[in-house]
Short mmCIF file of C-alpha atoms in Angstrom, two decimals:
data_model
loop_
_atom_site.label_atom_id
_atom_site.label_comp_id
_atom_site.label_asym_id
_atom_site.label_seq_id
_atom_site.Cartn_x
_atom_site.Cartn_y
_atom_site.Cartn_z
CA ALA A 544 -76.31 24.28 160.24
CA ALA A 545 -72.72 24.93 161.67
CA LEU A 546 -72.74 28.14 161.25
CA ASP A 547 -75.74 28.64 162.28
CA ARG A 548 -75.69 26.79 166.27
CA LYS A 549 -75.41 29.22 169.00
CA LEU A 550 -74.32 28.14 172.92
CA ASN A 551 -76.93 27.27 175.22
CA THR A 552 -76.06 28.87 177.91
CA ASN A 553 -79.21 28.35 179.92
CA VAL A 554 -79.36 27.10 183.10
CA ALA A 555 -80.02 23.27 182.45
CA LYS A 556 -83.29 22.38 184.68
CA ASN A 557 -83.08 18.54 183.73
CA ILE A 558 -80.22 16.13 183.42
CA LEU A 559 -81.03 13.04 180.67
CA PHE A 560 -78.11 11.99 180.94
CA PHE A 561 -77.60 8.33 178.13
CA LEU A 562 -74.71 5.51 179.21
CA GLY A 563 -74.40 2.90 177.29
CA ASP A 564 -72.86 0.69 178.68
CA GLY A 565 -69.25 -0.63 176.25
CA MET A 566 -70.72 1.02 173.57
CA GLY A 567 -67.50 2.36 172.38
CA LEU A 568 -66.37 4.02 168.75
CA THR A 569 -66.49 0.28 166.97
CA THR A 570 -70.09 -0.40 168.61
CA LEU A 571 -71.29 3.01 167.89
CA THR A 572 -70.62 2.60 164.15
CA ALA A 573 -71.43 -1.02 163.61
CA ALA A 574 -74.93 0.20 165.37
CA ARG A 575 -75.50 3.35 163.56
CA ILE A 576 -75.74 0.09 159.60
CA LEU A 577 -77.18 -2.68 161.36
CA LYS A 578 -80.29 0.13 162.82
CA GLY A 579 -79.98 1.74 158.89
CA GLN A 580 -80.46 -2.45 157.37
CA LEU A 581 -82.66 -3.51 159.75
CA GLU A 582 -84.79 -0.78 158.09
CA ASN A 583 -83.66 -2.44 154.67
CA GLN A 584 -80.88 -0.17 153.98
CA PRO A 585 -77.31 0.22 152.77
CA GLY A 586 -76.66 1.02 156.35
CA GLU A 587 -73.59 3.29 156.31
CA GLU A 588 -75.34 6.69 155.84
CA THR A 589 -78.17 5.95 158.30
CA VAL A 590 -78.37 8.92 160.99
CA MET A 591 -78.90 7.63 164.76
CA THR A 592 -80.32 10.31 167.10
CA MET A 593 -77.19 11.14 168.62
CA ASP A 594 -75.56 11.44 165.48
CA THR A 595 -77.35 14.12 165.22
CA PHE A 596 -76.27 15.72 168.88
CA PRO A 597 -74.14 19.70 167.66
CA ASN A 598 -71.18 18.91 170.61
CA VAL A 599 -68.77 15.80 170.76
CA GLY A 600 -65.70 15.39 172.65
CA LEU A 601 -64.07 12.01 174.45
CA ALA A 602 -63.78 10.83 177.43
CA LYS A 603 -60.34 9.01 179.03
CA THR A 604 -61.10 6.36 180.40
CA TYR A 605 -58.62 4.68 183.02
CA SER A 606 -58.95 4.11 186.34
CA VAL A 607 -56.06 4.63 188.88
CA ASP A 608 -54.88 1.49 189.34
CA PHE A 609 -55.06 -0.06 185.61
CA GLN A 610 -54.96 1.40 182.53
CA VAL A 611 -58.03 -0.67 181.46
CA ALA A 612 -61.20 0.47 183.61
CA ASP A 613 -64.44 -1.47 184.83
CA SER A 614 -67.55 -0.70 184.89
CA ALA A 615 -67.35 0.22 188.14
CA ALA A 616 -64.20 2.27 188.29
CA THR A 617 -65.81 4.36 185.66
CA ALA A 618 -68.57 5.01 186.85
CA THR A 619 -67.62 6.29 190.35
CA ALA A 620 -65.65 8.90 187.84
CA TYR A 621 -68.96 10.18 185.41
CA LEU A 622 -70.92 10.13 188.64
CA CYS A 623 -69.29 11.43 190.81
CA GLY A 624 -66.51 13.22 189.65
CA VAL A 625 -63.59 11.20 191.14
CA LYS A 626 -61.46 8.24 189.68
CA THR A 627 -60.86 5.31 191.45
CA ASN A 628 -59.68 1.40 191.99
CA LEU A 629 -60.96 -0.57 190.01
CA ASN A 630 -64.30 -2.56 191.14
CA ILE A 631 -64.72 -0.01 193.79
CA VAL A 632 -67.78 1.89 193.26
CA GLY A 633 -68.05 5.45 195.27
CA VAL A 634 -65.68 5.05 196.72
CA ASN A 635 -62.22 7.62 196.39
CA ALA A 636 -58.75 5.69 195.33
CA ALA A 637 -58.67 5.46 199.17
CA GLY A 638 -60.85 2.51 198.74
CA ARG A 639 -59.29 -1.27 198.06
CA ASN A 640 -60.77 -3.61 196.51
CA GLY A 641 -63.43 -5.71 199.05
CA VAL A 642 -61.62 -4.28 201.81
CA CYS A 643 -64.27 -2.76 203.54
CA ARG A 644 -62.43 -0.84 206.54
CA THR A 645 -60.77 1.43 203.47
CA GLN A 646 -64.03 2.60 202.12
CA LYS A 647 -65.24 4.94 206.02
CA GLY A 648 -64.32 8.47 204.85
CA ASN A 649 -63.31 8.38 202.20
CA GLU A 650 -66.58 7.96 200.27
CA VAL A 651 -68.16 10.24 196.85
CA THR A 652 -71.54 11.56 196.44
CA SER A 653 -72.95 11.10 193.06
CA ILE A 654 -74.84 13.72 190.96
CA LEU A 655 -77.94 11.89 191.51
CA LYS A 656 -77.59 13.35 194.94
CA TRP A 657 -76.15 16.76 194.41
CA ALA A 658 -79.63 17.18 191.82
CA LYS A 659 -81.94 15.45 194.55
CA ASP A 660 -79.90 17.79 197.80
CA ALA A 661 -81.23 20.61 195.04
CA GLY A 662 -84.66 19.64 195.07
CA LYS A 663 -85.27 17.45 191.92
CA SER A 664 -86.79 14.77 191.34
CA VAL A 665 -83.76 11.77 190.43
CA GLY A 666 -84.62 8.36 188.27
CA ILE A 667 -82.23 5.37 187.22
CA VAL A 668 -83.61 3.27 184.04
CA THR A 669 -81.55 0.16 183.42
CA THR A 670 -81.28 -3.19 181.23
CA THR A 671 -79.81 -4.58 183.77
CA ARG A 672 -80.25 -5.27 187.73
CA VAL A 673 -80.57 -1.80 189.70
CA GLN A 674 -77.56 -3.15 192.15
CA HIS A 675 -74.93 -3.60 189.01
CA ALA A 676 -72.09 -1.24 188.84
CA THR A 677 -73.35 1.86 186.60
CA PRO A 678 -76.64 2.71 188.17
CA ALA A 679 -74.60 1.58 192.39
CA GLY A 680 -72.47 4.36 191.43
CA SER A 681 -75.41 7.16 191.82
CA TYR A 682 -76.09 5.42 195.12
CA ALA A 683 -73.68 3.14 196.76
CA HIS A 684 -70.57 3.25 198.61
CA SER A 685 -68.60 0.09 198.14
CA ALA A 686 -65.91 -1.18 198.58
CA SER A 687 -66.94 -4.38 196.45
CA ARG A 688 -68.90 -3.91 193.15
CA THR A 689 -70.18 -7.02 193.77
CA TRP A 690 -71.69 -6.70 197.11
CA TYR A 691 -75.53 -7.12 195.75
CA SER A 692 -77.06 -8.80 199.05
CA ASP A 693 -75.13 -9.04 201.57
CA ALA A 694 -75.45 -12.84 200.60
CA ASP A 695 -72.30 -11.37 198.48
CA MET A 696 -70.61 -9.24 201.01
CA PRO A 697 -67.96 -11.28 203.68
CA ASP A 698 -67.85 -11.93 207.02
CA SER A 699 -65.23 -9.16 208.28
CA ALA A 700 -67.03 -6.44 206.17
CA LYS A 701 -70.30 -6.86 208.04
CA THR A 702 -68.53 -6.84 211.09
CA ASP A 703 -66.43 -3.59 209.87
CA GLY A 704 -70.18 -1.83 209.56
CA CYS A 705 -69.96 -2.23 205.78
CA THR A 706 -73.27 -2.42 204.09
CA ASP A 707 -74.91 -4.33 200.89
CA ILE A 708 -75.74 -2.24 197.99
CA SER A 709 -79.18 -3.43 197.01
CA PHE A 710 -79.43 -2.38 200.97
CA GLN A 711 -78.15 1.16 200.12
CA LEU A 712 -80.40 2.00 197.68
CA ILE A 713 -83.13 2.43 199.34
CA ASN A 714 -81.68 4.05 202.38
CA ASN A 715 -78.78 6.03 201.14
CA THR A 716 -80.73 8.85 199.07
CA ASP A 717 -84.35 9.12 198.55
CA ILE A 718 -84.73 8.18 194.56
CA ASP A 719 -87.87 8.53 193.24
CA VAL A 720 -87.81 6.40 190.08
CA ILE A 721 -85.58 2.88 189.71
CA ILE A 722 -86.38 0.96 187.19
CA GLY A 723 -83.96 -2.89 185.97
CA GLY A 724 -83.55 -6.45 187.71
CA GLY A 725 -82.10 -7.09 190.24
CA ARG A 726 -85.78 -8.49 192.38
CA LYS A 727 -83.76 -11.82 193.98
CA TYR A 728 -80.96 -9.28 196.29
CA MET A 729 -84.12 -7.90 197.73
CA THR A 730 -85.74 -10.66 199.43
CA PRO A 731 -84.91 -13.03 202.41
CA THR A 732 -82.94 -17.02 200.92
CA GLY A 733 -85.65 -18.70 200.01
CA THR A 734 -87.99 -16.40 198.81
CA LYS A 735 -89.74 -17.62 195.26
CA ASP A 736 -89.94 -15.13 192.61
CA PRO A 737 -93.34 -14.25 191.59
CA GLU A 738 -92.22 -14.51 188.11
CA TYR A 739 -90.67 -18.42 188.62
CA PRO A 740 -91.00 -20.05 191.75
CA THR A 741 -90.14 -22.98 190.47
CA ASP A 742 -86.66 -21.44 189.87
CA TYR A 743 -83.90 -22.38 192.67
CA PHE A 744 -81.62 -19.77 191.31
CA SER A 745 -84.08 -17.08 190.63
CA ASN A 746 -85.14 -17.16 194.94
CA GLY A 747 -84.16 -14.62 197.36
CA GLU A 748 -80.87 -14.63 198.30
CA ARG A 749 -80.04 -12.69 201.86
CA LYS A 750 -79.33 -13.74 205.01
CA ASP A 751 -80.48 -11.18 207.31
CA GLY A 752 -84.32 -12.19 206.96
CA ARG A 753 -85.10 -8.73 205.46
CA ASP A 754 -87.74 -7.41 202.96
CA LEU A 755 -86.43 -4.36 200.89
CA ILE A 756 -88.81 -4.54 198.72
CA LYS A 757 -91.41 -3.91 201.49
CA GLU A 758 -89.25 -1.84 203.68
CA TRP A 759 -89.52 0.61 200.94
CA GLN A 760 -92.97 0.09 200.95
CA ASN A 761 -93.31 0.95 204.12
CA LEU A 762 -90.97 3.98 203.41
CA LYS A 763 -93.31 5.99 201.22
CA THR A 764 -96.14 5.89 203.56
CA GLY A 765 -97.97 8.83 202.50
CA LYS A 766 -96.64 8.83 199.16
CA VAL A 767 -97.94 7.60 196.15
CA ALA A 768 -95.79 4.51 195.19
CA HIS A 769 -95.89 1.65 193.23
CA TYR A 770 -94.17 -1.51 193.36
CA VAL A 771 -94.63 -3.75 190.27
CA TRP A 772 -93.27 -6.48 188.83
CA ASN A 773 -94.46 -7.34 185.26
CA LYS A 774 -95.70 -5.81 181.92
CA ALA A 775 -99.54 -5.35 183.13
CA ASP A 776 -98.77 -3.42 186.43
CA PHE A 777 -95.93 -1.68 185.15
CA ASP A 778 -98.58 -0.48 182.42
CA ALA A 779 -101.50 0.36 184.47
CA VAL A 780 -99.12 2.86 186.91
CA ASP A 781 -100.27 6.80 186.08
CA PRO A 782 -97.34 8.73 185.49
CA GLU A 783 -99.41 11.68 187.08
CA THR A 784 -100.90 9.93 190.12
CA THR A 785 -97.41 8.70 190.94
CA ASP A 786 -94.31 9.67 193.38
CA TYR A 787 -91.88 6.92 193.72
CA LEU A 788 -91.72 3.91 191.54
CA MET A 789 -89.62 0.60 192.37
CA ALA A 790 -90.01 -1.64 189.03
CA LEU A 791 -87.79 -4.39 188.94
CA PHE A 792 -88.57 -7.25 186.09
CA GLU A 793 -86.33 -9.43 186.69
CA PRO A 794 -84.22 -12.10 189.89
CA GLY A 795 -81.38 -10.53 188.01
CA ASP A 796 -80.32 -8.44 184.93
CA LEU A 797 -83.19 -7.74 182.34
CA ARG A 798 -83.84 -9.57 178.93
CA TYR A 799 -81.61 -9.20 175.65
CA GLU A 800 -83.85 -6.97 173.21
CA GLU A 801 -83.92 -9.50 170.72
CA GLU A 802 -84.94 -11.85 173.82
CA ARG A 803 -87.42 -9.97 174.75
CA ASP A 804 -90.74 -11.07 174.88
CA PRO A 805 -93.00 -7.51 174.63
CA SER A 806 -95.83 -8.75 175.78
CA THR A 807 -94.08 -8.92 178.98
CA ASP A 808 -91.12 -6.97 179.01
CA PRO A 809 -91.56 -3.26 179.12
CA SER A 810 -88.52 -2.16 176.76
CA ILE A 811 -85.72 0.63 176.92
CA ILE A 812 -87.82 3.02 175.53
CA GLU A 813 -91.12 2.17 177.72
CA THR A 814 -89.53 2.76 180.86
CA THR A 815 -87.43 5.43 180.13
CA GLU A 816 -90.12 7.77 179.65
CA LYS A 817 -92.32 5.70 182.28
CA ALA A 818 -89.65 7.49 184.32
CA ILE A 819 -89.76 10.95 182.51
CA ARG A 820 -93.51 11.41 183.10
CA ILE A 821 -93.04 11.26 186.46
CA LEU A 822 -89.73 12.66 187.50
CA GLN A 823 -90.87 16.06 185.16
CA LYS A 824 -93.84 16.34 186.87
CA ASN A 825 -91.34 18.19 189.74
CA PRO A 826 -90.67 21.95 188.99
CA LYS A 827 -87.33 22.20 190.21
CA GLY A 828 -87.04 19.72 187.28
CA PHE A 829 -85.10 16.17 187.24
CA PHE A 830 -82.12 14.17 187.09
CA LEU A 831 -82.57 11.00 185.37
CA LEU A 832 -80.00 7.80 184.17
CA VAL A 833 -81.02 5.65 181.27
CA GLU A 834 -78.11 2.97 180.95
CA GLY A 835 -77.46 0.76 178.33
CA GLY A 836 -76.08 -2.02 180.41
CA ARG A 837 -76.26 -4.79 178.39
CA ILE A 838 -73.89 -3.78 175.13
CA ASP A 839 -71.52 -4.59 177.42
CA GLN A 840 -72.66 -7.73 178.74
CA ALA A 841 -73.16 -9.19 175.37
CA HIS A 842 -69.70 -8.26 173.43
CA HIS A 843 -68.31 -9.82 177.36
CA ALA A 844 -70.14 -13.06 175.38
CA GLY A 845 -68.96 -12.41 171.87
CA ARG A 846 -72.79 -11.76 170.58
CA ALA A 847 -71.54 -8.74 168.38
CA SER A 848 -75.43 -9.41 167.22
CA MET A 849 -76.60 -8.44 170.57
CA ALA A 850 -74.91 -6.04 171.63
CA LEU A 851 -75.74 -4.09 167.82
CA HIS A 852 -79.44 -4.84 168.37
CA GLU A 853 -78.84 -3.01 172.13
CA ALA A 854 -77.36 -0.44 171.08
CA VAL A 855 -80.65 -0.11 168.50
CA ALA A 856 -82.44 -0.32 171.33
CA PHE A 857 -80.71 2.55 173.61
CA ASP A 858 -80.66 5.19 170.80
CA ARG A 859 -84.58 4.72 170.39
CA ALA A 860 -84.57 5.76 173.83
CA ILE A 861 -82.28 8.42 173.53
CA ALA A 862 -84.77 9.90 170.87
CA LYS A 863 -88.17 9.43 173.33
CA GLY A 864 -86.07 11.56 176.17
CA LEU A 865 -85.36 14.28 173.26
CA GLU A 866 -89.37 13.67 172.09
CA LEU A 867 -90.63 14.36 176.26
CA THR A 868 -88.07 17.42 177.25
CA GLU A 869 -87.48 20.52 175.74
CA GLU A 870 -83.86 21.10 174.90
CA HIS A 871 -83.63 25.05 175.77
CA GLU A 872 -84.45 23.33 179.53
CA THR A 873 -82.63 19.94 179.08
CA LEU A 874 -79.14 18.80 178.66
CA THR A 875 -78.25 15.84 177.39
CA VAL A 876 -75.15 13.41 177.53
CA VAL A 877 -74.96 10.14 176.28
CA MET A 878 -71.37 8.24 176.43
CA ALA A 879 -69.19 5.05 177.17
CA ASP A 880 -68.20 3.63 180.07
CA HIS A 881 -65.60 2.50 178.24
CA SER A 882 -64.87 0.46 175.01
CA GLN A 883 -64.88 -3.02 173.97
CA PRO A 884 -62.60 -4.79 172.17
CA LEU A 885 -64.72 -5.04 168.62
CA THR A 886 -62.88 -4.38 166.00
CA PHE A 887 -64.45 -3.25 162.45
CA ASN A 888 -62.37 -4.52 159.17
CA GLY A 889 -62.20 -6.48 156.10
CA PHE A 890 -62.68 -3.99 153.21
CA PRO A 891 -66.45 -5.48 153.09
CA PHE A 892 -68.72 -3.54 150.02
CA ARG A 893 -70.96 -1.38 150.86
CA GLY A 894 -74.54 -2.33 152.45
CA ASN A 895 -72.01 -5.85 153.29
CA SER A 896 -74.37 -7.40 156.61
CA ILE A 897 -72.31 -5.62 159.15
CA LEU A 898 -73.17 -9.24 161.26
CA GLY A 899 -71.22 -11.10 157.88
CA LYS A 900 -68.34 -12.28 156.52
CA SER A 901 -65.94 -9.71 154.51
CA PRO A 902 -64.87 -10.68 150.83
CA LEU A 903 -61.32 -10.25 151.36
CA TRP A 904 -60.23 -14.16 152.97
CA ALA A 905 -56.96 -15.11 155.08
CA SER A 906 -53.62 -15.39 154.91
CA ASP A 907 -54.85 -19.11 155.30
CA MET A 908 -57.67 -18.81 152.67
CA LEU A 909 -60.12 -18.80 154.67
CA PRO A 910 -62.68 -15.55 155.46
CA TYR A 911 -63.70 -14.41 158.28
CA THR A 912 -66.20 -11.84 160.24
CA THR A 913 -66.08 -8.02 159.41
CA LEU A 914 -66.83 -7.43 163.20
CA MET A 915 -63.60 -9.27 165.35
CA TYR A 916 -62.75 -8.85 168.96
CA GLY A 917 -59.37 -9.08 170.19
CA ASN A 918 -59.87 -11.68 172.79
CA GLY A 919 -63.70 -13.68 173.66
CA PRO A 920 -65.08 -16.98 173.44
CA GLY A 921 -65.33 -16.60 169.52
CA HIS A 922 -61.40 -17.86 169.14
CA LYS A 923 -61.47 -22.10 167.55
CA ILE A 924 -58.85 -23.96 166.40
CA VAL A 925 -59.93 -26.97 165.09
CA ASN A 926 -57.19 -29.34 163.71
CA GLY A 927 -54.57 -26.79 164.28
CA ALA A 928 -56.41 -24.17 162.08
CA ARG A 929 -59.53 -21.93 162.08
CA PRO A 930 -62.96 -22.94 161.50
CA ASP A 931 -63.80 -22.57 157.75
CA ILE A 932 -67.27 -20.29 158.28
CA ARG A 933 -68.41 -20.16 154.86
CA ASN A 934 -71.60 -21.59 155.60
CA VAL A 935 -71.82 -20.77 158.68
CA ASP A 936 -74.53 -17.80 159.70
CA THR A 937 -72.26 -15.38 161.77
CA ASN A 938 -74.77 -13.11 163.73
CA TYR A 939 -73.58 -14.68 166.64
CA ILE A 940 -70.65 -16.04 165.47
CA GLN A 941 -67.45 -13.07 165.83
CA GLN A 942 -64.14 -14.61 165.74
CA ALA A 943 -61.68 -13.90 167.95
CA ALA A 944 -58.47 -13.19 168.24
CA VAL A 945 -57.07 -14.82 172.17
CA PRO A 946 -58.76 -17.16 173.65
CA VAL A 947 -60.69 -15.84 177.00
CA ASP A 948 -64.38 -16.88 178.83
CA THR A 949 -65.20 -13.68 178.58
CA THR A 950 -64.14 -10.23 176.61
CA THR A 951 -61.66 -8.01 178.16
CA HIS A 952 -62.63 -4.06 178.05
CA SER A 953 -60.73 -2.29 176.11
CA GLY A 954 -58.85 1.27 176.97
CA GLU A 955 -59.28 3.74 174.66
CA ASP A 956 -61.94 6.92 175.06
CA VAL A 957 -65.19 7.23 174.55
CA ALA A 958 -67.14 9.40 172.99
CA VAL A 959 -69.66 11.81 175.02
CA LEU A 960 -72.52 13.36 173.23
CA ALA A 961 -74.19 16.81 174.05
CA ARG A 962 -77.06 18.62 173.86
CA GLY A 963 -79.03 21.47 175.74
CA PRO A 964 -77.80 23.97 178.25
CA MET A 965 -74.21 24.07 178.69
CA ALA A 966 -74.06 21.70 176.01
CA HIS A 967 -70.21 23.33 174.55
CA LEU A 968 -68.86 22.52 177.65
CA PHE A 969 -68.17 18.39 176.75
CA GLN A 970 -66.37 19.41 173.86
CA GLY A 971 -62.94 18.88 173.90
CA VAL A 972 -60.38 15.89 175.44
CA ASN A 973 -61.47 15.65 179.07
CA GLU A 974 -60.62 13.34 182.21
CA GLN A 975 -63.83 10.93 183.01
CA ASN A 976 -64.39 12.34 185.93
CA TYR A 977 -64.60 15.95 184.87
CA ILE A 978 -68.51 14.79 182.92
CA ALA A 979 -69.80 15.27 186.75
CA HIS A 980 -68.79 18.29 187.19
CA ALA A 981 -69.34 19.62 183.96
CA MET A 982 -73.30 18.44 184.58
CA GLY A 983 -73.48 19.44 188.07
CA TYR A 984 -71.71 22.66 186.60
CA ALA A 985 -74.42 23.26 183.47
CA ALA A 986 -77.35 22.15 186.39
CA CYS A 987 -76.55 24.50 189.32
CA VAL A 988 -76.35 21.23 191.94
CA GLY A 989 -73.37 19.97 193.86
CA ALA A 990 -70.76 22.29 195.12
CA ASP A 991 -70.07 24.64 191.43
CA LEU A 992 -72.99 27.28 191.78
CA ARG A 993 -71.52 29.82 189.64
CA HIS A 994 -73.85 28.63 186.27
CA CYS A 995 -76.57 29.99 188.82
CA GLU A 996 -74.61 33.41 190.06
CA GLY A 997 -75.57 35.47 187.73
CA SER A 998 -72.04 35.33 186.08
CA SER A 999 -71.58 37.78 183.67
CA SER A 1000 -69.34 35.54 181.02
CA VAL A 1001 -69.77 31.85 179.99
CA CYS A 1002 -67.39 29.47 182.20
CA THR A 1003 -66.13 26.45 179.59
CA GLY A 1004 -64.76 23.84 182.47
CA SER A 1005 -64.16 23.46 186.24
CA LEU A 1006 -61.82 23.31 188.93
CA LEU A 1007 -60.83 20.37 187.31
CA ASN A 1008 -59.85 21.55 184.18
CA PRO A 1009 -58.10 24.40 184.56
CA TRP A 1010 -56.90 24.57 180.74
CA ALA A 1011 -60.47 25.37 179.62
CA ILE A 1012 -60.94 28.76 181.76
CA PRO A 1013 -58.97 31.19 181.15
CA ILE A 1014 -55.67 31.66 183.23
CA LYS A 1015 -55.62 35.20 184.58
CA GLN A 1016 -59.47 35.51 185.40
CA SER A 1017 -59.78 32.19 187.31
CA PHE A 1018 -56.75 31.38 188.76
CA PRO A 1019 -54.13 33.03 190.10
CA ARG A 1020 -51.02 32.42 187.79
CA GLN A 1021 -48.61 30.38 189.92
CA LEU A 1022 -52.18 28.34 190.80
CA ALA A 1023 -52.56 27.46 187.06
CA GLU A 1024 -49.30 27.00 186.45
CA SER A 1025 -48.87 23.80 189.26
CA LEU A 1026 -52.72 22.60 187.96
CA LEU A 1027 -51.45 22.15 184.73
CA ILE A 1028 -47.97 20.15 185.60
#
């Protein structure tokens, strides 16, 4: 198979970008085993859909100011092509966390906008709220990732002219498909949620009195635009006749895959399919960001079982994406934004439950879980000793070395997997912000249009990765050497 590979140097008509939030290499391996074990196999030899991608590289995830990054700084890197500071989204590193005035003039645009400006249809699908860090990186510019609605912003930021992420969602870029959660950030304070009318915490939060859902509908006058909040209405949307879709299934984040009611909540596989079927009608192609966002959130809670089930569902969404598109014209990229402090240890036998215990015991003569966290809520000491978990179901309890309420991220490189036009650009070890430029180059969107200008040779890099380009063909040697320092 390796010998038979041919470089696909086509221009990418479509870009399918799958982002597993917190899906580090340990999570990938463990999810592969779980997927097999759910099919009554030992698990280790299972092949995930993403395992079939022929081009694999690594991305370095640090931000400008931290060794270990968050999802906002990383989203700005891989979507906008610029590294920035922690907690900042769509703004370069001149921005300061929570300081509105520092974002003015320092905004950076994303590949979603580059694609839209090139005439393509664009969309975002997420299992979190659509205002969360990853999707926000595709359309927003905010000195704080937490400014979901105006109620989350300090008065000083409003006075200085900054707007919240929900407002930017409907006003910055004309996004054709928006699917996820986050209803409560779109409606005025006290607005009862249609699904949970008696739950105070699901009510609308906006202090400015604006109903952004209605405003979105008004902006789409003359187009076939659907807003839906439940599966029945979602299923009724005909992608062949739909121009725009906004589907917000929860007040905040969507339910975990393991807790999802299939009769009321669509899966990430279903939402991915609907988005692609709407977007692919455009003869110029599309860009779609699909985020498995709750992989990360489950890890933060120390719930490895939940995280791995999220990753398995995410892999099935990737399979659906490949099924609905043609590889000769669609660049499909799968990656994580950062990792989580999950380890896979203890010499378990082949076929041992990935959520189980190691057959080896520790020096305190107590067993421990095969999957463990470097830090997290799973740290417990009872009477000066670790708890005895011999008779405990460890599907939801993975032990942690350091007690914190929520796991931190971890800073190792993450995998980047690609197939389709120019997928070979994603091999090797690259800075995370290289990813946006490589995708843009492959699809001829954004600033670097060399790929669609009839170049006689295959370009394997961009100015942000000068060592991937033959120096004598691309730069004056003095400039190239200065960039390599």
